[in-house]
Amino acid sequence: MKFTVLTLFPEILKAYFENSIMAKAVEKGIIAYELVNIRDFALDKHHKCDDAPYGGGAGQLMLAEPLSLALESVKAKRKRVIYLTPSGMPFTQKRAKELRCEDELVFICGRYEGIDQRIIDYYVDDEISIGDYVMSSGEVAAEVMIDTIYRLVDGVISSESLVEESHSDGLLEYPQYTRPEVFNGMTVPEVLRSGNHENIRKWRLKKRLEKTLRNRPEMILRARQLNELSLEAEKMIEEITEQAHALKHIKNKKKRMSAT
């Protein structure tokens, strides 16, 4: 799979592609990349790539002409082009799985107040947001997307590592522990040291459900709507909910007693 990134600051992305697991994937030939400096296509000697927007307003917009020439240089019309923008569709694990099937993705890294709409209309296939916030760097947003996608490509990491990850099946991941057995007075749960694989499986499923109910309850609702939860999981949710209500009742009782 190839990632082509159009940017005003290629040095930000260069370090990312040359380190850690990504570097190994590139060395093995599983992943390829190309960093295209938009300034190389500027039409003046100062390599100007931005100007004031029509209609007034704060900030600058990236010029259409240098960006268009950069896109033409990588034959973008034949490829899937992604523009990172806070006004785009939300980026999710599901979308990452879809995009990992592409042979090549072309990313446009915005800066300033964004890019000329005519570039979006003519070249862009997907406008994507990595979250409900605004960043100054399209490069960092592109790294987030690329990092999420490339690790799903066959051969980058073991398939076993992808099983039961957060968001892989509508739930968050269970807590994990390693040596030492006791740290700061806290002990690794006994079930994980028992060697009983079935009990470990049940414990992990329950912890996944507890964490999802606590941190992202809307994910449980969505999983139920899609009939993605097993009967075992549904039963555990009932138990978790009943235990939570019981603890809340005890806590409120203690509070009333202390108040009197």
mmCIF file of C-alpha atoms in Angstrom:
data_model
loop_
_atom_site.group_PDB
_atom_site.id
_atom_site.type_symbol
_atom_site.label_atom_id
_atom_site.label_comp_id
_atom_site.label_asym_id
_atom_site.label_seq_id
_atom_site.Cartn_x
_atom_site.Cartn_y
_atom_site.Cartn_z
ATOM 1 C CA MET A 1 0.000 0.000 0.000
ATOM 2 C CA LYS A 2 1.220 3.490 -0.804
ATOM 3 C CA PHE A 3 0.597 6.731 1.072
ATOM 4 C CA THR A 4 1.157 9.946 -0.872
ATOM 5 C CA VAL A 5 1.026 13.113 1.202
ATOM 6 C CA LEU A 6 0.845 16.665 -0.158
ATOM 7 C CA THR A 7 2.159 19.084 2.435
ATOM 8 C CA LEU A 8 3.853 22.417 3.021
ATOM 9 C CA PHE A 9 6.014 20.799 5.728
ATOM 10 C CA PRO A 10 7.269 17.367 4.565
ATOM 11 C CA GLU A 11 9.885 17.266 7.335
ATOM 12 C CA ILE A 12 7.096 16.760 9.892
ATOM 13 C CA LEU A 13 6.029 13.531 8.171
ATOM 14 C CA LYS A 14 9.488 12.302 7.170
ATOM 15 C CA ALA A 15 10.417 11.404 10.740
ATOM 16 C CA TYR A 16 7.184 9.452 11.148
ATOM 17 C CA PHE A 17 7.839 7.228 8.111
ATOM 18 C CA GLU A 18 11.448 6.609 9.139
ATOM 19 C CA ASN A 19 10.876 5.259 12.647
ATOM 20 C CA SER A 20 9.364 2.361 14.600
ATOM 21 C CA ILE A 21 6.968 -0.164 13.024
ATOM 22 C CA MET A 22 6.343 2.069 10.007
ATOM 23 C CA ALA A 23 10.042 2.046 9.121
ATOM 24 C CA LYS A 24 10.069 -1.767 9.264
ATOM 25 C CA ALA A 25 6.972 -1.961 7.052
ATOM 26 C CA VAL A 26 8.626 0.329 4.507
ATOM 27 C CA GLU A 27 11.856 -1.700 4.623
ATOM 28 C CA LYS A 28 9.905 -4.926 3.984
ATOM 29 C CA GLY A 29 8.133 -3.345 1.017
ATOM 30 C CA ILE A 30 4.682 -3.690 2.590
ATOM 31 C CA ILE A 31 4.242 0.088 2.755
ATOM 32 C CA ALA A 32 5.494 2.762 0.345
ATOM 33 C CA TYR A 33 5.230 6.519 0.716
ATOM 34 C CA GLU A 34 5.826 9.752 -1.155
ATOM 35 C CA LEU A 35 5.998 13.225 0.384
ATOM 36 C CA VAL A 36 5.176 16.016 -2.054
ATOM 37 C CA ASN A 37 6.160 19.562 -1.101
ATOM 38 C CA ILE A 38 3.411 21.875 -2.363
ATOM 39 C CA ARG A 39 5.835 24.812 -2.312
ATOM 40 C CA ASP A 40 7.764 23.172 -5.159
ATOM 41 C CA PHE A 41 4.775 24.010 -7.382
ATOM 42 C CA ALA A 42 4.391 27.653 -6.366
ATOM 43 C CA LEU A 43 4.279 30.103 -9.271
ATOM 44 C CA ASP A 44 6.492 32.857 -7.834
ATOM 45 C CA LYS A 45 10.087 33.065 -6.660
ATOM 46 C CA HIS A 46 9.014 33.356 -3.030
ATOM 47 C CA HIS A 47 7.103 30.035 -3.180
ATOM 48 C CA LYS A 48 3.910 31.712 -1.992
ATOM 49 C CA CYS A 49 1.131 29.199 -1.331
ATOM 50 C CA ASP A 50 -1.529 31.250 0.462
ATOM 51 C CA ASP A 51 -3.643 34.374 0.023
ATOM 52 C CA ALA A 52 -6.585 36.236 1.578
ATOM 53 C CA PRO A 53 -10.050 34.700 1.035
ATOM 54 C CA TYR A 54 -12.644 36.334 -1.206
ATOM 55 C CA GLY A 55 -15.394 37.986 0.826
ATOM 56 C CA GLY A 56 -13.040 38.911 3.643
ATOM 57 C CA GLY A 57 -12.496 37.194 6.956
ATOM 58 C CA ALA A 58 -9.592 36.226 9.162
ATOM 59 C CA GLY A 59 -6.615 34.181 8.060
ATOM 60 C CA GLN A 60 -5.300 32.924 4.742
ATOM 61 C CA LEU A 61 -6.300 30.142 2.347
ATOM 62 C CA MET A 62 -3.993 27.808 0.478
ATOM 63 C CA LEU A 63 -3.823 28.811 -3.184
ATOM 64 C CA ALA A 64 -5.535 26.582 -5.723
ATOM 65 C CA GLU A 65 -2.857 26.656 -8.429
ATOM 66 C CA PRO A 66 0.182 25.228 -6.553
ATOM 67 C CA LEU A 67 -2.024 22.598 -4.933
ATOM 68 C CA SER A 68 -3.573 21.645 -8.251
ATOM 69 C CA LEU A 69 -0.157 21.271 -9.878
ATOM 70 C CA ALA A 70 1.009 19.118 -6.972
ATOM 71 C CA LEU A 71 -2.052 16.894 -7.320
ATOM 72 C CA GLU A 72 -1.562 16.584 -11.069
ATOM 73 C CA SER A 73 2.051 15.534 -10.494
ATOM 74 C CA VAL A 74 0.866 12.428 -8.613
ATOM 75 C CA LYS A 75 -2.007 11.729 -11.056
ATOM 76 C CA ALA A 76 -4.500 12.311 -8.254
ATOM 77 C CA LYS A 77 -7.574 11.999 -10.480
ATOM 78 C CA ARG A 78 -6.833 8.256 -10.818
ATOM 79 C CA LYS A 79 -6.515 7.732 -7.065
ATOM 80 C CA ARG A 80 -8.505 8.153 -3.857
ATOM 81 C CA VAL A 81 -7.864 11.627 -2.493
ATOM 82 C CA ILE A 82 -8.504 12.552 1.134
ATOM 83 C CA TYR A 83 -8.632 16.072 2.525
ATOM 84 C CA LEU A 84 -8.234 16.382 6.300
ATOM 85 C CA THR A 85 -10.659 19.005 7.623
ATOM 86 C CA PRO A 86 -12.637 19.638 10.837
ATOM 87 C CA SER A 87 -15.767 19.890 8.681
ATOM 88 C CA GLY A 88 -15.321 16.401 7.224
ATOM 89 C CA MET A 89 -16.987 13.066 7.976
ATOM 90 C CA PRO A 90 -15.830 11.424 11.241
ATOM 91 C CA PHE A 91 -12.866 9.051 10.989
ATOM 92 C CA THR A 92 -13.640 5.676 12.573
ATOM 93 C CA GLN A 93 -12.144 2.207 12.800
ATOM 94 C CA LYS A 94 -14.745 1.042 10.300
ATOM 95 C CA ARG A 95 -13.594 3.672 7.794
ATOM 96 C CA ALA A 96 -9.969 2.708 8.427
ATOM 97 C CA LYS A 97 -10.756 -0.925 7.548
ATOM 98 C CA GLU A 98 -12.390 0.248 4.332
ATOM 99 C CA LEU A 99 -9.484 2.488 3.322
ATOM 100 C CA ARG A 100 -6.824 -0.142 4.000
ATOM 101 C CA CYS A 101 -8.122 -2.007 0.913
ATOM 102 C CA GLU A 102 -6.973 0.804 -1.397
ATOM 103 C CA ASP A 103 -3.714 0.421 -3.325
ATOM 104 C CA GLU A 104 -2.875 4.084 -2.772
ATOM 105 C CA LEU A 105 -4.250 6.991 -0.770
ATOM 106 C CA VAL A 106 -3.440 10.628 -1.459
ATOM 107 C CA PHE A 107 -3.683 13.002 1.510
ATOM 108 C CA ILE A 108 -3.966 16.789 1.298
ATOM 109 C CA CYS A 109 -2.681 18.440 4.471
ATOM 110 C CA GLY A 110 -4.442 21.730 5.004
ATOM 111 C CA ARG A 111 -2.956 24.772 6.729
ATOM 112 C CA TYR A 112 -4.132 28.240 7.696
ATOM 113 C CA GLU A 113 -7.920 28.536 7.142
ATOM 114 C CA GLY A 114 -7.996 25.581 4.733
ATOM 115 C CA ILE A 115 -7.901 25.202 0.950
ATOM 116 C CA ASP A 116 -9.782 26.654 -2.015
ATOM 117 C CA GLN A 117 -13.158 24.934 -2.412
ATOM 118 C CA ARG A 118 -12.513 24.363 -6.125
ATOM 119 C CA ILE A 119 -9.717 21.920 -5.236
ATOM 120 C CA ILE A 120 -12.168 19.983 -3.075
ATOM 121 C CA ASP A 121 -14.816 19.993 -5.804
ATOM 122 C CA TYR A 122 -12.452 18.779 -8.517
ATOM 123 C CA TYR A 123 -10.008 16.419 -6.788
ATOM 124 C CA VAL A 124 -11.215 15.280 -3.367
ATOM 125 C CA ASP A 125 -13.076 11.998 -2.819
ATOM 126 C CA ASP A 126 -13.334 12.110 0.970
ATOM 127 C CA GLU A 127 -13.371 15.019 3.422
ATOM 128 C CA ILE A 128 -12.472 13.473 6.776
ATOM 129 C CA SER A 129 -12.211 14.804 10.322
ATOM 130 C CA ILE A 130 -10.245 12.977 13.028
ATOM 131 C CA GLY A 131 -12.327 14.572 15.796
ATOM 132 C CA ASP A 132 -14.577 17.402 16.864
ATOM 133 C CA TYR A 133 -11.799 19.927 17.341
ATOM 134 C CA VAL A 134 -9.615 22.204 15.206
ATOM 135 C CA MET A 135 -5.876 21.717 14.665
ATOM 136 C CA SER A 136 -3.339 23.972 12.983
ATOM 137 C CA SER A 137 -1.569 21.013 11.369
ATOM 138 C CA GLY A 138 -3.052 18.862 8.649
ATOM 139 C CA GLU A 139 0.183 16.877 8.832
ATOM 140 C CA VAL A 140 -0.547 15.603 12.332
ATOM 141 C CA ALA A 141 -4.101 14.705 11.287
ATOM 142 C CA ALA A 142 -2.727 12.788 8.286
ATOM 143 C CA GLU A 143 -0.342 10.896 10.571
ATOM 144 C CA VAL A 144 -3.269 9.878 12.778
ATOM 145 C CA MET A 145 -5.168 8.483 9.793
ATOM 146 C CA ILE A 146 -2.159 6.784 8.234
ATOM 147 C CA ASP A 147 -1.135 5.199 11.537
ATOM 148 C CA THR A 148 -4.642 3.811 12.013
ATOM 149 C CA ILE A 149 -4.824 2.432 8.471
ATOM 150 C CA TYR A 150 -1.366 0.995 7.804
ATOM 151 C CA ARG A 151 -1.332 -1.258 10.889
ATOM 152 C CA LEU A 152 -4.366 -3.058 9.416
ATOM 153 C CA VAL A 153 -2.467 -3.973 6.240
ATOM 154 C CA ASP A 154 -1.500 -7.646 6.099
ATOM 155 C CA GLY A 155 2.052 -8.265 7.262
ATOM 156 C CA VAL A 156 2.549 -5.051 9.246
ATOM 157 C CA ILE A 157 1.663 -6.548 12.639
ATOM 158 C CA SER A 158 0.358 -9.978 13.648
ATOM 159 C CA SER A 159 -3.367 -10.511 13.102
ATOM 160 C CA GLU A 160 -3.641 -11.759 16.701
ATOM 161 C CA SER A 161 -2.739 -8.274 17.932
ATOM 162 C CA LEU A 162 -5.801 -6.836 16.203
ATOM 163 C CA VAL A 163 -8.289 -9.166 17.894
ATOM 164 C CA GLU A 164 -10.301 -7.634 20.764
ATOM 165 C CA GLU A 165 -8.684 -4.227 20.372
ATOM 166 C CA SER A 166 -10.766 -1.202 21.261
ATOM 167 C CA HIS A 167 -13.308 -0.526 18.481
ATOM 168 C CA SER A 168 -12.505 -3.792 16.675
ATOM 169 C CA ASP A 169 -15.925 -5.256 17.450
ATOM 170 C CA GLY A 170 -17.924 -2.455 19.036
ATOM 171 C CA LEU A 171 -16.336 -2.706 22.493
ATOM 172 C CA LEU A 172 -13.322 -1.208 24.236
ATOM 173 C CA GLU A 173 -10.311 -3.293 25.201
ATOM 174 C CA TYR A 174 -9.929 -5.031 28.573
ATOM 175 C CA PRO A 175 -7.241 -3.976 31.119
ATOM 176 C CA GLN A 176 -3.863 -5.686 30.748
ATOM 177 C CA TYR A 177 -1.021 -6.463 33.164
ATOM 178 C CA THR A 178 2.599 -7.603 33.023
ATOM 179 C CA ARG A 179 5.465 -8.140 35.496
ATOM 180 C CA PRO A 180 5.997 -7.494 38.349
ATOM 181 C CA GLU A 181 3.113 -9.368 39.957
ATOM 182 C CA VAL A 182 2.898 -6.740 42.729
ATOM 183 C CA PHE A 183 3.450 -3.040 41.983
ATOM 184 C CA ASN A 184 2.914 -0.227 44.516
ATOM 185 C CA GLY A 185 0.853 -2.634 46.605
ATOM 186 C CA MET A 186 -1.422 -3.496 43.679
ATOM 187 C CA THR A 187 -1.593 -7.143 42.566
ATOM 188 C CA VAL A 188 -2.324 -8.617 39.146
ATOM 189 C CA PRO A 189 -5.874 -10.110 39.225
ATOM 190 C CA GLU A 190 -5.749 -13.726 40.377
ATOM 191 C CA VAL A 191 -7.765 -14.986 37.395
ATOM 192 C CA LEU A 192 -4.999 -13.895 34.998
ATOM 193 C CA ARG A 193 -2.497 -15.968 36.977
ATOM 194 C CA SER A 194 -4.768 -19.017 37.225
ATOM 195 C CA GLY A 195 -3.998 -20.554 33.839
ATOM 196 C CA ASN A 196 -7.725 -21.224 33.352
ATOM 197 C CA HIS A 197 -8.288 -19.938 29.811
ATOM 198 C CA GLU A 198 -12.075 -20.058 29.951
ATOM 199 C CA ASN A 199 -12.213 -18.033 33.162
ATOM 200 C CA ILE A 200 -9.724 -15.561 31.673
ATOM 201 C CA ARG A 201 -11.887 -15.200 28.567
ATOM 202 C CA LYS A 202 -14.990 -14.505 30.659
ATOM 203 C CA TRP A 203 -13.116 -12.022 32.872
ATOM 204 C CA ARG A 204 -11.813 -10.140 29.853
ATOM 205 C CA LEU A 205 -15.240 -9.969 28.234
ATOM 206 C CA LYS A 206 -16.781 -8.636 31.445
ATOM 207 C CA LYS A 207 -14.052 -6.016 31.806
ATOM 208 C CA ARG A 208 -14.540 -4.938 28.193
ATOM 209 C CA LEU A 209 -18.244 -4.481 28.840
ATOM 210 C CA GLU A 210 -17.626 -2.610 32.103
ATOM 211 C CA LYS A 211 -15.193 -0.208 30.466
ATOM 212 C CA THR A 212 -17.440 0.394 27.460
ATOM 213 C CA LEU A 213 -20.472 1.025 29.675
ATOM 214 C CA ARG A 214 -18.441 3.457 31.758
ATOM 215 C CA ASN A 215 -16.529 5.344 29.041
ATOM 216 C CA ARG A 216 -18.601 4.919 25.858
ATOM 217 C CA PRO A 217 -22.156 3.756 26.679
ATOM 218 C CA GLU A 218 -23.361 4.794 23.215
ATOM 219 C CA MET A 219 -21.214 1.991 21.766
ATOM 220 C CA ILE A 220 -23.231 -0.587 23.720
ATOM 221 C CA LEU A 221 -26.452 0.931 22.406
ATOM 222 C CA ARG A 222 -25.144 0.801 18.836
ATOM 223 C CA ALA A 223 -23.965 -2.812 19.237
ATOM 224 C CA ARG A 224 -27.418 -3.766 20.499
ATOM 225 C CA GLN A 225 -29.117 -2.055 17.587
ATOM 226 C CA LEU A 226 -26.906 -4.024 15.200
ATOM 227 C CA ASN A 227 -27.399 -7.301 17.132
ATOM 228 C CA GLU A 228 -23.645 -7.583 17.659
ATOM 229 C CA LEU A 229 -23.745 -8.608 21.315
ATOM 230 C CA SER A 230 -23.847 -12.285 22.278
ATOM 231 C CA LEU A 231 -26.327 -13.655 24.808
ATOM 232 C CA GLU A 232 -23.397 -14.100 27.189
ATOM 233 C CA ALA A 233 -22.502 -10.427 26.841
ATOM 234 C CA GLU A 234 -26.107 -9.319 27.364
ATOM 235 C CA LYS A 235 -26.323 -11.382 30.555
ATOM 236 C CA MET A 236 -23.076 -9.853 31.822
ATOM 237 C CA ILE A 237 -24.400 -6.348 31.108
ATOM 238 C CA GLU A 238 -27.446 -7.120 33.267
ATOM 239 C CA GLU A 239 -25.176 -8.315 36.091
ATOM 240 C CA ILE A 240 -22.910 -5.261 35.785
ATOM 241 C CA THR A 241 -25.907 -2.917 35.821
ATOM 242 C CA GLU A 242 -27.449 -4.620 38.864
ATOM 243 C CA GLN A 243 -24.127 -4.458 40.737
ATOM 244 C CA ALA A 244 -23.760 -0.764 39.884
ATOM 245 C CA HIS A 245 -27.270 -0.022 41.190
ATOM 246 C CA ALA A 246 -26.563 -1.979 44.387
ATOM 247 C CA LEU A 247 -23.300 -0.111 45.011
ATOM 248 C CA LYS A 248 -24.999 3.213 44.376
ATOM 249 C CA HIS A 249 -27.745 2.300 46.861
ATOM 250 C CA ILE A 250 -25.168 1.374 49.525
ATOM 251 C CA LYS A 251 -23.214 4.577 48.898
ATOM 252 C CA ASN A 252 -26.338 6.735 49.209
ATOM 253 C CA LYS A 253 -27.345 4.909 52.412
ATOM 254 C CA LYS A 254 -23.915 5.549 53.956
ATOM 255 C CA LYS A 255 -24.153 9.201 52.949
ATOM 256 C CA ARG A 256 -27.567 9.565 54.619
ATOM 257 C CA MET A 257 -26.325 7.843 57.772
ATOM 258 C CA SER A 258 -23.265 10.095 58.007
ATOM 259 C CA ALA A 259 -25.462 13.143 57.525
ATOM 260 C CA THR A 260 -27.578 12.213 60.566
#
